[in-house]
Tab-separated table of C-alpha atoms in Angstrom:
chain	number	residue	atom	x	y	z
R	1	UNK	CA	-55.986	-130.982	249.215
R	2	UNK	CA	-54.275	-129.579	245.590
R	3	UNK	CA	-55.727	-128.067	242.690
R	4	UNK	CA	-59.212	-128.822	241.217
R	5	UNK	CA	-57.625	-130.540	238.345
R	6	UNK	CA	-55.965	-132.932	240.894
R	7	UNK	CA	-59.467	-133.674	242.953
R	8	UNK	CA	-60.867	-134.286	239.473
R	9	UNK	CA	-58.050	-136.573	238.736
R	10	UNK	CA	-58.637	-138.546	242.176
R	11	UNK	CA	-62.334	-138.816	241.480
R	12	UNK	CA	-61.857	-140.164	238.037
R	13	UNK	CA	-58.990	-142.671	239.739
R	14	UNK	CA	-61.893	-143.854	242.320
R	15	UNK	CA	-64.670	-144.223	239.250
R	16	UNK	CA	-62.028	-146.860	237.538
R	17	UNK	CA	-62.294	-148.741	240.878
R	18	UNK	CA	-65.730	-148.752	241.373
R	19	UNK	CA	-66.183	-145.953	243.808
R	20	UNK	CA	-67.679	-142.831	244.166
R	21	UNK	CA	-66.204	-139.950	245.280
R	22	UNK	CA	-67.540	-136.814	247.636
R	23	UNK	CA	-67.097	-133.045	247.442
R	24	UNK	CA	-67.493	-131.697	250.880
R	25	UNK	CA	-67.663	-128.070	251.370
R	26	UNK	CA	-67.865	-127.288	255.200
R	27	UNK	CA	-68.340	-124.040	256.878
R	28	UNK	CA	-66.388	-122.390	253.928
R	29	UNK	CA	-66.661	-119.002	252.334
R	30	UNK	CA	-68.049	-118.366	248.717
R	31	UNK	CA	-65.069	-118.895	247.163
R	32	UNK	CA	-64.504	-122.503	248.568
R	33	UNK	CA	-68.097	-123.270	248.008
R	34	UNK	CA	-68.014	-121.954	244.404
R	35	UNK	CA	-64.798	-124.215	243.610
R	36	UNK	CA	-66.276	-127.093	245.122
R	37	UNK	CA	-69.444	-126.422	243.011
R	38	UNK	CA	-67.466	-126.700	239.864
R	39	UNK	CA	-65.486	-129.854	240.963
R	40	UNK	CA	-68.952	-131.104	241.420
R	41	UNK	CA	-70.347	-130.178	238.179
R	42	UNK	CA	-67.532	-132.286	236.170
R	43	UNK	CA	-67.302	-135.021	238.464
R	44	UNK	CA	-69.606	-137.764	236.903
R	45	UNK	CA	-69.351	-140.548	240.215
R	46	UNK	CA	-70.694	-138.343	242.691
R	47	UNK	CA	-71.534	-140.179	246.015
R	48	UNK	CA	-75.171	-139.153	247.503
R	49	UNK	CA	-72.976	-137.307	250.447
R	50	UNK	CA	-72.266	-134.406	248.568
R	51	UNK	CA	-72.339	-131.135	250.881
R	52	UNK	CA	-71.980	-127.661	249.598
R	53	UNK	CA	-72.434	-125.744	252.867
R	54	UNK	CA	-73.964	-122.379	252.334
R	55	UNK	CA	-73.854	-121.150	255.992
R	56	UNK	CA	-70.820	-118.647	255.644
R	57	UNK	CA	-71.779	-117.086	252.279
R	58	UNK	CA	-73.333	-113.908	253.680
R	59	UNK	CA	-70.058	-113.156	255.062
R	60	UNK	CA	-68.264	-113.143	251.736
R	61	UNK	CA	-69.065	-110.229	249.355
R	62	UNK	CA	-68.815	-112.007	245.311
R	63	UNK	CA	-70.411	-111.324	242.122
R	64	UNK	CA	-72.343	-112.983	241.286
R	65	UNK	CA	-73.975	-113.455	245.276
R	66	UNK	CA	-74.391	-116.750	246.469
R	67	UNK	CA	-77.238	-117.637	248.441
R	68	UNK	CA	-78.741	-120.855	250.300
R	69	UNK	CA	-80.924	-122.687	248.280
R	70	UNK	CA	-81.941	-126.366	247.559
R	71	UNK	CA	-80.141	-126.192	244.013
R	72	UNK	CA	-77.128	-123.797	243.383
R	73	UNK	CA	-76.480	-122.545	240.038
R	74	UNK	CA	-72.638	-123.576	238.610
R	75	UNK	CA	-71.281	-119.648	237.884
R	76	UNK	CA	-69.638	-119.832	234.563
R	77	UNK	CA	-67.804	-116.547	234.847
R	78	UNK	CA	-63.981	-117.042	234.391
R	79	UNK	CA	-61.870	-118.724	236.960
R	80	UNK	CA	-64.233	-120.602	239.803
R	81	UNK	CA	-66.726	-118.298	238.658
R	82	UNK	CA	-67.118	-115.623	241.152
R	83	UNK	CA	-65.360	-111.882	241.655
R	84	UNK	CA	-64.357	-111.171	245.314
R	85	UNK	CA	-64.749	-107.745	246.712
R	86	UNK	CA	-62.144	-105.452	246.618
R	87	UNK	CA	-62.509	-104.574	249.888
R	88	UNK	CA	-61.733	-108.106	251.308
R	89	UNK	CA	-58.222	-107.200	250.555
């Protein structure tokens, strides 16, 4: 665990040793899925086992709205790219 920068650094270190990296977002919220999506967008040694689970996206109100789809758009808003609904807090 750690920050996205730490995770990207670990993926870079894995690449230096000829290894791939996996990004897994299992049963997370839109915030977790978006953070992992941002990470997957910058890691160039991804394994084929990348999993961005979208099962709980409907449970989290966010802007832009993430939906289940075979391909996900990487948000380019500030931060990880989503704004959570104020009613969540």
